[in-house]
GROMACS .gro file of C-alpha atoms in nm:
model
  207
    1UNK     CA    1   7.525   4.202   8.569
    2UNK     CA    2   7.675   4.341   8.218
    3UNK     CA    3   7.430   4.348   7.932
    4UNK     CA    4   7.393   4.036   7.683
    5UNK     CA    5   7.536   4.275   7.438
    6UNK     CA    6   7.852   4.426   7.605
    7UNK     CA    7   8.192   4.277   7.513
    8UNK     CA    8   8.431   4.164   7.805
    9UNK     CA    9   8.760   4.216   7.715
   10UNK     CA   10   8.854   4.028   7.406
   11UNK     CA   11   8.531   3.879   7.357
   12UNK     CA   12   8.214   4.041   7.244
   13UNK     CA   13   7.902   3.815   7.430
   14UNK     CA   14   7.648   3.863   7.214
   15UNK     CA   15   7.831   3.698   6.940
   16UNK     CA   16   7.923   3.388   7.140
   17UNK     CA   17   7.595   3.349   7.246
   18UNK     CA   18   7.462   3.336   6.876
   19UNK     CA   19   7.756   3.091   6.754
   20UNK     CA   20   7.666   2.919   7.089
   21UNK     CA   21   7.274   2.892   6.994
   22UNK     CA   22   7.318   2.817   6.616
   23UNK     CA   23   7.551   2.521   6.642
   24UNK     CA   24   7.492   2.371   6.995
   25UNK     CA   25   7.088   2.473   7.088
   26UNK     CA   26   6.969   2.656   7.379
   27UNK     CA   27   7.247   2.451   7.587
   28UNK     CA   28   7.522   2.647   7.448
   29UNK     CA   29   7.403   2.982   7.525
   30UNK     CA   30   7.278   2.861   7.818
   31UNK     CA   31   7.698   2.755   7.918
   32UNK     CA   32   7.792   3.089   7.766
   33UNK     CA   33   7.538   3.273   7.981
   34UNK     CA   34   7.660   3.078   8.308
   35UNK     CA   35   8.038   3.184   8.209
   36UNK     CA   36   7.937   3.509   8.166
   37UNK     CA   37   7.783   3.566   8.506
   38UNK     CA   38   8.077   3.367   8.676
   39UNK     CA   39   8.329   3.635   8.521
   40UNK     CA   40   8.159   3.862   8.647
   41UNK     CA   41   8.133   3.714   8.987
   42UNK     CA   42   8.526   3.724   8.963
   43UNK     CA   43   8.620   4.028   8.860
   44UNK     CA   44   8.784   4.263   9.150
   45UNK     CA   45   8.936   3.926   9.324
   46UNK     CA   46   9.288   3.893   9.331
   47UNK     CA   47   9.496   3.682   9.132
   48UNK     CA   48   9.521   3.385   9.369
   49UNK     CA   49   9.176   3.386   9.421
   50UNK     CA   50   9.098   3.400   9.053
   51UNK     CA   51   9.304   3.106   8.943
   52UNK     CA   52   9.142   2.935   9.243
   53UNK     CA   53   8.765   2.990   9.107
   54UNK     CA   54   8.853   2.948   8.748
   55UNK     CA   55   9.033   2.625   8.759
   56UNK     CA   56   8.728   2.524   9.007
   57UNK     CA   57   8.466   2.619   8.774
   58UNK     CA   58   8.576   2.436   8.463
   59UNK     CA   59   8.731   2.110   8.664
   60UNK     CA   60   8.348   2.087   8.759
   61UNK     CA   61   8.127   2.137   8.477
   62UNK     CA   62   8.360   1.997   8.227
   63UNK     CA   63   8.371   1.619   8.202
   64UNK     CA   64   8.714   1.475   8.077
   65UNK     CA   65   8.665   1.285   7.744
   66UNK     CA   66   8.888   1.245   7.454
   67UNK     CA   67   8.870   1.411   7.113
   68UNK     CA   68   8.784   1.096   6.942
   69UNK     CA   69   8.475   1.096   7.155
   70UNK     CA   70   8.348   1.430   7.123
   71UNK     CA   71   8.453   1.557   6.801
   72UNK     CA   72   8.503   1.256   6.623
   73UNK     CA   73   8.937   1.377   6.567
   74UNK     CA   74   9.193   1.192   6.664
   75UNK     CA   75   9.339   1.582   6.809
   76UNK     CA   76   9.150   1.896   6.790
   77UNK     CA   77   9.180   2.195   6.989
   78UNK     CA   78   8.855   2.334   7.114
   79UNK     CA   79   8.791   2.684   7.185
   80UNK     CA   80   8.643   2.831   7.503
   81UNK     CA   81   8.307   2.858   7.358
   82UNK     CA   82   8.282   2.473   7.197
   83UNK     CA   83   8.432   2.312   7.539
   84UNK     CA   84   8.156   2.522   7.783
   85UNK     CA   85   7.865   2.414   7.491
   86UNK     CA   86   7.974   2.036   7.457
   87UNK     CA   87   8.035   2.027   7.857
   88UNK     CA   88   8.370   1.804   7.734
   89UNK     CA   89   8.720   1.813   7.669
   90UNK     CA   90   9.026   1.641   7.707
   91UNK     CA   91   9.325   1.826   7.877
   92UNK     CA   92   9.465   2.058   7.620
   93UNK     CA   93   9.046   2.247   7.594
   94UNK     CA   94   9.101   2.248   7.999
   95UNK     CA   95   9.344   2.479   7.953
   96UNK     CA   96   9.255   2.674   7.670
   97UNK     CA   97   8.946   2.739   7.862
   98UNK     CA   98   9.104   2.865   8.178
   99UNK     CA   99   9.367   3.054   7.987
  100UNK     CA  100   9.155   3.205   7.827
  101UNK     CA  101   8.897   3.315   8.114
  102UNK     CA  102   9.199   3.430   8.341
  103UNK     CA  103   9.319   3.657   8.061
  104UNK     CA  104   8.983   3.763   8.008
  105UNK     CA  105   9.012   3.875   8.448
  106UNK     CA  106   9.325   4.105   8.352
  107UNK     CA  107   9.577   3.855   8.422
  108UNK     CA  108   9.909   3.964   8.224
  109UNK     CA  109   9.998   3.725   7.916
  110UNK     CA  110  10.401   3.698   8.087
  111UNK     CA  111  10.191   3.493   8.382
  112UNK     CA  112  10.049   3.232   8.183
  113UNK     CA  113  10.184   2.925   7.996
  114UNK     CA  114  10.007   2.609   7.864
  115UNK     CA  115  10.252   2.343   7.886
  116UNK     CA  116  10.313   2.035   7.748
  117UNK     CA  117  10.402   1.749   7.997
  118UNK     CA  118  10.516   1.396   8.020
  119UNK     CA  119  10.300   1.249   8.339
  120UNK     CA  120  10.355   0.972   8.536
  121UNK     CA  121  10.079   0.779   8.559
  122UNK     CA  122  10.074   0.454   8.736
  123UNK     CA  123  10.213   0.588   9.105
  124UNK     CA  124  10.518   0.632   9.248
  125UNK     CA  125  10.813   0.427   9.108
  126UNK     CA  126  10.602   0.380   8.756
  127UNK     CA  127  10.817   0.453   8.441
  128UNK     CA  128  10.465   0.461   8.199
  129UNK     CA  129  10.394   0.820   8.106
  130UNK     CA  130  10.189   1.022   7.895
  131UNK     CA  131  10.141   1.350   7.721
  132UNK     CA  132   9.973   1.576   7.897
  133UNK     CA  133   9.878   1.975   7.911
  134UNK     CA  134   9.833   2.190   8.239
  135UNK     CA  135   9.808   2.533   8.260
  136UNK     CA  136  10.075   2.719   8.424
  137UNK     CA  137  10.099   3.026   8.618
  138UNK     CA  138  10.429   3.260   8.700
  139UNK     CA  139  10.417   3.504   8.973
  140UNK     CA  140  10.735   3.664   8.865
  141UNK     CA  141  10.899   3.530   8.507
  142UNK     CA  142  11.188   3.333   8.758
  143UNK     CA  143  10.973   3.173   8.966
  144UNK     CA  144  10.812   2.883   9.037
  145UNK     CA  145  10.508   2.812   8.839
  146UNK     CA  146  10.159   2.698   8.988
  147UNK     CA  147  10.003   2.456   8.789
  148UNK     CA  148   9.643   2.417   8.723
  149UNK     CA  149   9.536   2.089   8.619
  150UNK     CA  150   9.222   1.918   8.517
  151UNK     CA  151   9.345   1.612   8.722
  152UNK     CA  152   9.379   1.752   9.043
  153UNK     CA  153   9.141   2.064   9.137
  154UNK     CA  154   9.464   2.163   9.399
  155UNK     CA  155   9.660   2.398   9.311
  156UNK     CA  156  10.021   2.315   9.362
  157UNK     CA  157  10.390   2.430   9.243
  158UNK     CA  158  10.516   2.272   8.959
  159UNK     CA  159  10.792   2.157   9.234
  160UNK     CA  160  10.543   1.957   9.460
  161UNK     CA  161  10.409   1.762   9.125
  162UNK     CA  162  10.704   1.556   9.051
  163UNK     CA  163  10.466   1.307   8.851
  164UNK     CA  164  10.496   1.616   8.565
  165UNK     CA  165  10.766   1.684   8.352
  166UNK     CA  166  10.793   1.982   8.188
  167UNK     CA  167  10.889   1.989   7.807
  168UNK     CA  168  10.799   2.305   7.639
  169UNK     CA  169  10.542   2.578   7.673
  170UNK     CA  170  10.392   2.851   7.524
  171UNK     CA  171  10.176   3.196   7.527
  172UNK     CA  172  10.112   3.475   7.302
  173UNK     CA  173  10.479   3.570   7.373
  174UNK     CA  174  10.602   3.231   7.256
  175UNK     CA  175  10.768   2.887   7.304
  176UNK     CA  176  10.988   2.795   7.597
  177UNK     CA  177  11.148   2.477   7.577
  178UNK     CA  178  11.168   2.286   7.903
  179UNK     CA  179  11.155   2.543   8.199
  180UNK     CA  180  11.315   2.807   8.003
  181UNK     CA  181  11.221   3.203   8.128
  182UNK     CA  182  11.269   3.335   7.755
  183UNK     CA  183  11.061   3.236   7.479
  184UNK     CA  184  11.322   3.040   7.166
  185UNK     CA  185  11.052   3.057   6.902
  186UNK     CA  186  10.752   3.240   6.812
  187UNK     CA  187  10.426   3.108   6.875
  188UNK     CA  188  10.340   3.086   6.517
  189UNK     CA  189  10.534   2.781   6.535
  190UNK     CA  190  10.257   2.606   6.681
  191UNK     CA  191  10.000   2.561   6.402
  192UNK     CA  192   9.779   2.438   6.557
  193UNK     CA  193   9.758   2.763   6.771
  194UNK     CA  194   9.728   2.956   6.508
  195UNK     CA  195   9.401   2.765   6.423
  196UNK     CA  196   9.304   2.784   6.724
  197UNK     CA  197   9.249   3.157   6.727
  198UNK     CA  198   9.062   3.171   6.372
  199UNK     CA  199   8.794   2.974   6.535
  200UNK     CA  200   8.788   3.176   6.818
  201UNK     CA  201   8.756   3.534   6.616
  202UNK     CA  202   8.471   3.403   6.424
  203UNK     CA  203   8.288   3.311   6.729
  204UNK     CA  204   8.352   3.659   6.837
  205UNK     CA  205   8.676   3.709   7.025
  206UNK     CA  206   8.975   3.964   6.957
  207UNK     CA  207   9.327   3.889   7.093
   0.00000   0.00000   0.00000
């Protein structure tokens, strides 16, 4: 097991366990301790198997629950670190969290996309949807993405979930509108985002 004090990757442990411990008690370290070993446990596995345990992990110990509920916001994006400590999220800290993690594992940025969704909800034949956020992954930039999703634990091509409908996505490389291969406009665009990672370096990660 790597020491407390070693950084993996992008983030530096020791760091996220003391932002972990001062805001959320011995819980949060605790959660940062368990994610710690885990990536560990993963390392050396190949990709598939990696988005398999990843998307596992946090579908498990994270219970669905929207912001309103656990931060008290109508919308806030919650880093890796606040979504493993409060053991809650709502779709959009699923993915962070697993984004995150698999680019963490080595996985190259040009693989990964969170992407915003309209989802059918209801069953087949419903016309109610709703904004959504899944996690998506490209084996080569052409081809058809495999979607992780706090919903459904499976993973499954975006072309076997016709109850999702793509609108735009993004990564460190950009936004793609719809199912577009090239980004149209840099991620800086998304403000959010951009608030995103300030959190994230105080709490002791490096992009």
């Amino acid at each position: 097991m790597l020491s407390i004090g070693l950084a993996l990757g992008g983030f530096e442990v020791e760091r996220m366990r003391q932002v972990a411990q001062q805001r959320f008690g011995p819980a949060g370290s605790e959660a940062v301790d368990a994610w710690r070993s885990a990536v560990g446990g993963w390392r050396g596995l190949n990709e598939d198997e990696q988005l398999r345990r990843i998307n596992e992990y946090f579908n498990r110990r994270i219970r669905f629950a929207e912001d309103s509920v656990v931060w008290s916001q109508a919308d806030y994006w919650a880093t890796p670190l606040e979504t493993m400590a409060r053991g809650a999220g709502d779709c959009e800290d699923f993915v962070f969290a697993k984004y995150f993690t698999l680019r963490e594992l080595g996985v190259p940025e040009d693989r990964l996309r969170m992407t915003y969704v309209r989802a059918q909800v209801g069953g087949a034949g419903s016309s109610v949807s709703q904004a959504h956020m899944v996690l998506s992954y490209y084996r080569s930039p052409e081809a058809v993405p495999l979607v992780l999703d706090n919903l459904i634990t499976e993973i499954r091509p975006a072309n076997a979930r016709p109850d999702l409908v793509p609108v735009f996505s993004f990564n460190m490389q950009g936004v793609f509108v719809g199912g577009a291969a090239q980004a149209t406009s840099p991620v800086d665009r998304v403000s959010r985002w951009r608030e995103l990672l300030l959190r994230m370096r105080s709490e002791g990660y490096t992009p």
